[in-house]
Amino acid sequence: MLRIYTRISRVLFTSLLATAATSPIVLAQGLGSSPYSALGIGELYPTGNVTNLGMGGIGISNASPFYLNLQNPALLGSRPPYTVFEVGLVGQSKTISQNIGNETQVQRSFGGNLGYLALAFPASSRWSMALSLRPYTFVNYDITQTSRLVGTTAAAQYNYSGRGGLNKASFATGYRLYKNIFVGAEGSFMFGNITNSSDARVVIEQLGVGAQDTRVNRLSRANYSDIVWKLGLAWRPKLNQDWTLNLGATYDPATKVKGTETEIYQQTTLAGLNLGVADTLRNNATGRTTLPQQANFGISIERANRLLVGVDVGFQQWGKYKTLNDQLGKLKDGMNVAAGIEYTPKPSSNKYTDLITYRAGFQYNKLPYVVQGAQINDINGSLGLSLPVGAYYVNHVTLSVIGGQRGVLSSTQIREQYVRIAIGFSLTDRWFRKPVID
């Protein structure tokens, strides 16, 4: 037990150092700038661990004795009686493009963050639990627009920016109900804040004086904190001695998350001097934002920890999302389809190269974002591998690479082309063993 505590402290310290090098705050700081994160509660983080990301993000039906999969809490009940600690780091390089007039404007962005911390441990031979901390959404955008004021020769400049995001601290449990039937639940404390600001720079003509630039600022800050739930179910019947069929489903009920919001208007000069008293429209006004219900289904077939092929499908009712002041968020229902494969040459071999696990996957997402009447799509492909390390090769270092694109290059849409790299560390040990005296 002391050994795994030592390993955890080393990996955690290294992970936090790497995160601090790329992000000023550990959680909810995002994966670089994204104009689409201005919509709703921000851009959603991937829900899977690094192993899932390498095979298209699938994880609703498939489980592994060597890695954690917290996408379906029911699968915790299928775990062997070992304690597993995992940490994941995520970095992303992105190119943002848009056609404006006859030009294509391009911006490049990079961001990195702590993907998750997770610890799973057995309560009995058929019951396991897990604790985890991970970002849920992030907001990170800066947008500038310039236009002529109607009926004048003056121009107006509009600036929009946002920062922040939501995080989840979760407790999950899974139980083997009967033979190959598993049930599970996850309760999460969701918390965080999102700050959106905008300003308009105008030119006011003053008689006999000339022109004076002024800026009208709007600042909105929302804080969120509440409990959200997820339910899971899995069935894993054996087809024969070698092959197993896996079926899984999860359900996130619609939840009204408590929050407070402050909204302030202020007119200033370009130098930042106030031109009047700030107008506070809302001061810590309480409300509830409605998060939609979500349902995910998965099917996979595997051969004794050697080969796994699976498909996941998910549906999200983002069209029913509401803001803290009970207004519809102008989003559309989303859906996703993912397919993945995982292969280990010879899991029972003593040869190191036979124990390396390889992954590949594909994912299609219909995002809830709508721009000029068109719903945005996200398509990506992924590759990954896990390298066994340590005594008996039960610990692993996992690397996943995802490349994709969202949106299309046009005058109304913004195209984002990205490469996402995730690295994870998985440490396995057996806790709570009764000592045996010869």
Coordinates of C-alpha atoms in Angstrom, one line a residue, residues 26-330:
V26 CA -5.6 23.8 -13.2
L27 CA -9.2 23.2 -14.1
A28 CA -11.6 24.8 -16.6
Q29 CA -9.0 26.8 -18.5
G30 CA -9.7 25.1 -21.8
L31 CA -7.8 23.8 -24.8
G32 CA -7.1 27.0 -26.5
S33 CA -9.3 29.7 -28.0
S34 CA -12.6 28.6 -29.5
P35 CA -15.3 31.0 -30.7
Y36 CA -17.9 28.3 -30.3
S37 CA -17.3 28.2 -26.5
A38 CA -19.2 31.5 -26.4
L39 CA -22.4 29.5 -26.8
G40 CA -24.3 27.9 -23.9
I41 CA -22.1 26.9 -20.9
G42 CA -19.0 26.6 -23.1
E43 CA -17.3 23.8 -25.0
L44 CA -17.7 20.3 -23.5
Y45 CA -14.6 18.4 -22.6
P46 CA -14.2 14.8 -23.8
T47 CA -15.8 12.4 -21.3
G48 CA -13.5 9.5 -21.8
N49 CA -10.1 8.8 -20.2
V50 CA -7.0 8.7 -22.4
T51 CA -7.5 5.0 -23.3
N52 CA -11.0 5.8 -24.6
L53 CA -9.8 8.8 -26.6
G54 CA -7.5 6.6 -28.6
M55 CA -10.3 4.5 -29.9
G56 CA -12.9 7.1 -30.9
G57 CA -14.0 7.8 -27.4
I58 CA -16.0 4.6 -27.0
G59 CA -16.6 3.4 -23.4
I60 CA -20.3 2.8 -22.8
S61 CA -20.1 -1.0 -23.1
N62 CA -16.4 -1.9 -22.9
A63 CA -14.3 -2.3 -19.7
S64 CA -10.7 -3.4 -19.0
P65 CA -9.0 -4.9 -16.0
F66 CA -6.0 -2.7 -16.6
Y67 CA -7.5 0.8 -17.2
L68 CA -10.3 2.9 -15.7
N69 CA -13.4 3.6 -17.7
L70 CA -15.8 6.0 -16.0
Q71 CA -18.1 6.7 -18.9
N72 CA -20.5 4.0 -17.6
P73 CA -20.5 3.6 -13.8
A74 CA -22.1 0.2 -14.0
L75 CA -18.8 -1.2 -15.5
L76 CA -17.1 -0.6 -12.2
G77 CA -18.9 -3.7 -11.0
S78 CA -16.9 -5.8 -13.5
R79 CA -13.5 -4.7 -12.3
P80 CA -11.1 -7.2 -10.6
P81 CA -10.3 -6.5 -6.9
Y82 CA -7.5 -4.1 -7.6
T83 CA -7.0 -0.4 -6.8
V84 CA -6.3 1.8 -9.8
F85 CA -5.1 5.4 -9.8
E86 CA -5.1 7.4 -13.1
V87 CA -4.1 10.9 -14.1
G88 CA -4.6 12.3 -17.6
L89 CA -3.1 15.4 -19.3
V90 CA -4.5 17.0 -22.5
G91 CA -3.0 19.5 -25.0
Q92 CA -4.4 20.8 -28.2
S93 CA -3.1 22.8 -31.2
K94 CA -5.8 24.5 -33.3
T95 CA -6.0 26.5 -36.5
I96 CA -9.1 28.7 -36.7
S97 CA -10.1 30.0 -40.2
Q98 CA -12.9 32.2 -41.6
N99 CA -13.6 33.9 -45.0
I100 CA -14.1 37.6 -44.5
G101 CA -14.6 39.5 -47.7
N102 CA -12.1 38.2 -50.2
E103 CA -9.6 37.2 -47.5
T104 CA -9.2 34.1 -45.4
Q105 CA -8.2 35.1 -41.9
V106 CA -6.3 32.5 -39.9
Q107 CA -5.5 32.3 -36.2
R108 CA -3.5 29.6 -34.3
S109 CA -4.1 28.6 -30.7
F110 CA -2.7 26.2 -28.2
G111 CA -3.9 25.1 -24.8
G112 CA -3.3 22.4 -22.3
N113 CA -5.0 21.2 -19.1
L114 CA -5.3 18.5 -16.5
G115 CA -7.7 16.0 -18.1
Y116 CA -8.7 14.1 -14.9
L117 CA -7.7 12.5 -11.7
A118 CA -9.4 9.2 -10.8
L119 CA -9.1 6.5 -8.2
A120 CA -11.1 3.3 -8.2
F121 CA -11.1 0.6 -5.5
P122 CA -13.0 -2.5 -4.6
A123 CA -15.6 -2.7 -1.8
S124 CA -16.2 -6.5 -2.4
S125 CA -15.7 -9.1 -5.1
R126 CA -18.8 -7.7 -6.9
W127 CA -18.8 -4.0 -5.9
S128 CA -16.4 -1.2 -6.7
M129 CA -16.3 2.6 -6.2
A130 CA -14.4 5.5 -7.8
L131 CA -13.6 9.1 -7.1
S132 CA -12.7 11.5 -9.8
L133 CA -12.1 15.2 -10.6
R134 CA -12.3 16.5 -14.1
P135 CA -13.2 19.6 -16.1
Y136 CA -16.7 19.5 -17.7
T137 CA -16.7 22.6 -19.9
F138 CA -14.5 25.5 -20.8
V139 CA -15.0 29.1 -22.1
N140 CA -12.1 30.8 -23.9
Y141 CA -12.8 33.2 -26.8
D142 CA -11.9 36.7 -28.0
I143 CA -13.9 38.1 -30.9
T144 CA -13.7 41.5 -32.6
Q145 CA -16.1 42.9 -35.1
T146 CA -16.0 46.3 -36.9
S147 CA -18.9 48.0 -38.8
R148 CA -20.0 51.4 -40.1
L149 CA -22.6 53.2 -38.1
V150 CA -25.7 53.6 -40.3
G151 CA -26.1 57.1 -41.7
T152 CA -22.6 58.3 -40.7
T153 CA -19.0 58.0 -41.7
A154 CA -18.0 56.8 -38.3
A155 CA -17.1 53.2 -37.4
A156 CA -17.9 51.1 -34.4
Q157 CA -15.8 48.3 -33.0
Y158 CA -17.3 45.5 -30.9
N159 CA -15.2 43.2 -28.7
Y160 CA -16.4 40.0 -27.1
S161 CA -14.5 37.8 -24.7
G162 CA -15.1 35.0 -22.2
R163 CA -13.2 32.9 -19.7
G164 CA -14.0 30.1 -17.2
G165 CA -15.8 26.8 -17.2
L166 CA -17.4 24.1 -15.1
N167 CA -15.8 21.2 -13.3
K168 CA -17.1 17.9 -11.8
A169 CA -16.0 16.1 -8.6
S170 CA -17.6 12.7 -8.8
F171 CA -18.3 9.6 -6.7
A172 CA -19.3 6.5 -8.8
T173 CA -20.2 3.0 -7.8
G174 CA -20.9 -0.2 -9.8
Y175 CA -22.4 -3.5 -8.6
R176 CA -22.7 -6.9 -10.2
L177 CA -26.4 -7.6 -9.8
Y178 CA -26.6 -11.1 -11.3
K179 CA -24.1 -13.1 -13.3
N180 CA -23.2 -10.7 -16.2
I181 CA -25.6 -7.9 -15.3
F182 CA -24.2 -4.7 -13.8
V183 CA -25.8 -1.5 -12.5
G184 CA -24.2 1.7 -11.4
A185 CA -24.7 5.3 -10.5
E186 CA -22.6 8.5 -10.4
G187 CA -23.2 11.6 -8.3
S188 CA -21.2 14.7 -9.1
F189 CA -20.8 18.1 -7.5
M190 CA -20.6 20.5 -10.4
F191 CA -19.0 23.8 -9.8
G192 CA -17.3 26.7 -11.5
N193 CA -17.8 30.2 -13.0
I194 CA -18.1 31.8 -16.4
T195 CA -17.3 35.4 -17.2
N196 CA -18.5 37.0 -20.4
S197 CA -17.6 40.6 -21.3
S198 CA -18.3 42.8 -24.3
D199 CA -17.7 46.4 -25.2
A200 CA -18.6 48.7 -28.0
R201 CA -16.3 51.6 -29.0
V202 CA -18.2 54.4 -30.7
V203 CA -17.3 58.0 -31.9
I204 CA -19.3 60.8 -30.5
E205 CA -19.2 64.1 -32.5
Q206 CA -19.1 67.1 -30.1
L207 CA -19.8 70.6 -31.5
G208 CA -16.7 72.7 -31.9
V209 CA -14.5 70.1 -30.1
G210 CA -13.9 67.3 -32.6
A211 CA -14.3 63.6 -31.8
Q212 CA -14.2 61.7 -28.6
D213 CA -14.0 58.0 -28.4
T214 CA -16.0 56.2 -25.7
R215 CA -16.5 52.6 -24.7
V216 CA -19.6 51.0 -23.4
N217 CA -18.8 47.9 -21.3
R218 CA -20.9 45.0 -20.3
L219 CA -19.6 42.4 -17.7
S220 CA -21.5 39.2 -16.8
R221 CA -20.2 36.7 -14.2
A222 CA -22.1 33.5 -13.4
N223 CA -21.2 31.1 -10.6
Y224 CA -22.6 27.5 -10.6
S225 CA -22.7 24.8 -7.9
D226 CA -25.1 21.8 -7.6
I227 CA -25.4 18.0 -7.7
V228 CA -25.9 16.1 -11.0
W229 CA -26.5 12.4 -11.6
K230 CA -25.8 9.6 -14.0
L231 CA -27.2 6.1 -14.1
G232 CA -25.6 3.1 -15.9
L233 CA -26.5 -0.4 -16.9
A234 CA -24.4 -3.1 -18.6
W235 CA -24.8 -6.7 -19.7
R236 CA -21.8 -8.8 -20.6
P237 CA -22.8 -12.3 -21.7
K238 CA -20.1 -14.9 -22.7
L239 CA -20.7 -16.1 -26.3
N240 CA -18.2 -18.9 -25.9
Q241 CA -14.9 -19.6 -24.1
D242 CA -13.1 -16.8 -25.9
W243 CA -15.6 -14.2 -27.0
T244 CA -17.8 -11.8 -24.9
L245 CA -20.6 -9.5 -26.1
N246 CA -20.9 -6.2 -24.2
L247 CA -24.0 -4.0 -24.1
G248 CA -24.2 -0.8 -22.1
A249 CA -26.3 2.3 -21.6
T250 CA -26.2 5.5 -19.5
Y251 CA -28.7 8.1 -18.7
D252 CA -28.2 11.7 -17.4
P253 CA -31.5 13.1 -16.3
A254 CA -32.3 16.8 -17.0
T255 CA -31.0 18.8 -14.1
K256 CA -31.6 22.4 -12.9
V257 CA -28.2 23.6 -11.7
K258 CA -28.2 26.4 -9.1
G259 CA -26.2 29.6 -9.8
T260 CA -25.9 33.3 -9.2
E261 CA -25.2 36.0 -11.8
T262 CA -24.0 39.6 -11.7
E263 CA -24.4 41.9 -14.7
I264 CA -22.9 45.4 -14.9
Y265 CA -22.9 48.1 -17.6
Q266 CA -20.3 50.9 -17.5
Q267 CA -19.3 53.7 -19.9
T268 CA -15.6 54.6 -20.0
T269 CA -13.0 56.4 -22.1
L270 CA -10.5 54.4 -24.0
A271 CA -8.1 55.0 -21.2
G272 CA -10.5 53.4 -18.8
L273 CA -11.8 56.5 -17.0
N274 CA -15.4 56.2 -15.9
L275 CA -17.9 58.5 -17.7
G276 CA -20.7 57.8 -15.3
V277 CA -21.9 55.6 -12.5
A278 CA -21.9 51.9 -13.2
D279 CA -25.4 50.4 -13.8
T280 CA -25.8 47.1 -12.0
L281 CA -28.7 45.2 -13.6
R282 CA -28.3 42.0 -11.6
N283 CA -26.3 41.6 -8.4
N284 CA -25.8 38.0 -7.3
A285 CA -29.3 37.2 -8.7
T286 CA -30.1 33.5 -8.1
G287 CA -31.4 31.2 -10.7
R288 CA -31.1 27.8 -12.2
T289 CA -29.7 26.7 -15.6
T290 CA -31.3 23.7 -17.1
L291 CA -28.9 21.0 -18.4
P292 CA -30.5 18.6 -20.8
Q293 CA -31.1 14.9 -20.4
Q294 CA -28.6 12.7 -22.3
A295 CA -28.7 9.0 -23.2
N296 CA -25.8 6.9 -24.5
F297 CA -25.8 3.3 -25.8
G298 CA -22.8 1.1 -26.7
I299 CA -22.2 -2.4 -28.1
S300 CA -18.9 -4.2 -28.4
I301 CA -17.4 -7.6 -28.8
E302 CA -14.1 -8.7 -27.3
R303 CA -11.8 -11.7 -27.2
A304 CA -10.2 -12.3 -23.8
N305 CA -8.4 -8.9 -23.4
R306 CA -6.8 -9.3 -26.8
L307 CA -9.2 -7.8 -29.3
L308 CA -12.1 -5.4 -28.9
V309 CA -14.4 -3.7 -31.5
G310 CA -17.2 -1.4 -30.4
V311 CA -19.7 1.3 -31.4
D312 CA -21.3 4.0 -29.2
V313 CA -24.2 6.3 -30.0
G314 CA -25.3 9.3 -27.9
F315 CA -28.2 11.8 -27.9
Q316 CA -28.3 15.1 -26.0
Q317 CA -31.4 17.4 -25.8
W318 CA -29.5 20.7 -25.8
G319 CA -32.5 22.3 -27.5
K320 CA -34.1 22.4 -24.0
Y321 CA -31.1 24.1 -22.4
K322 CA -32.0 27.3 -20.4
T323 CA -29.8 30.0 -18.9
L324 CA -29.8 31.2 -15.3
N325 CA -32.6 33.7 -16.1
D326 CA -34.8 30.9 -17.5
Q327 CA -34.2 31.8 -21.2
L328 CA -33.8 29.3 -23.9
G329 CA -30.1 29.1 -24.9
K330 CA -30.6 29.0 -28.7

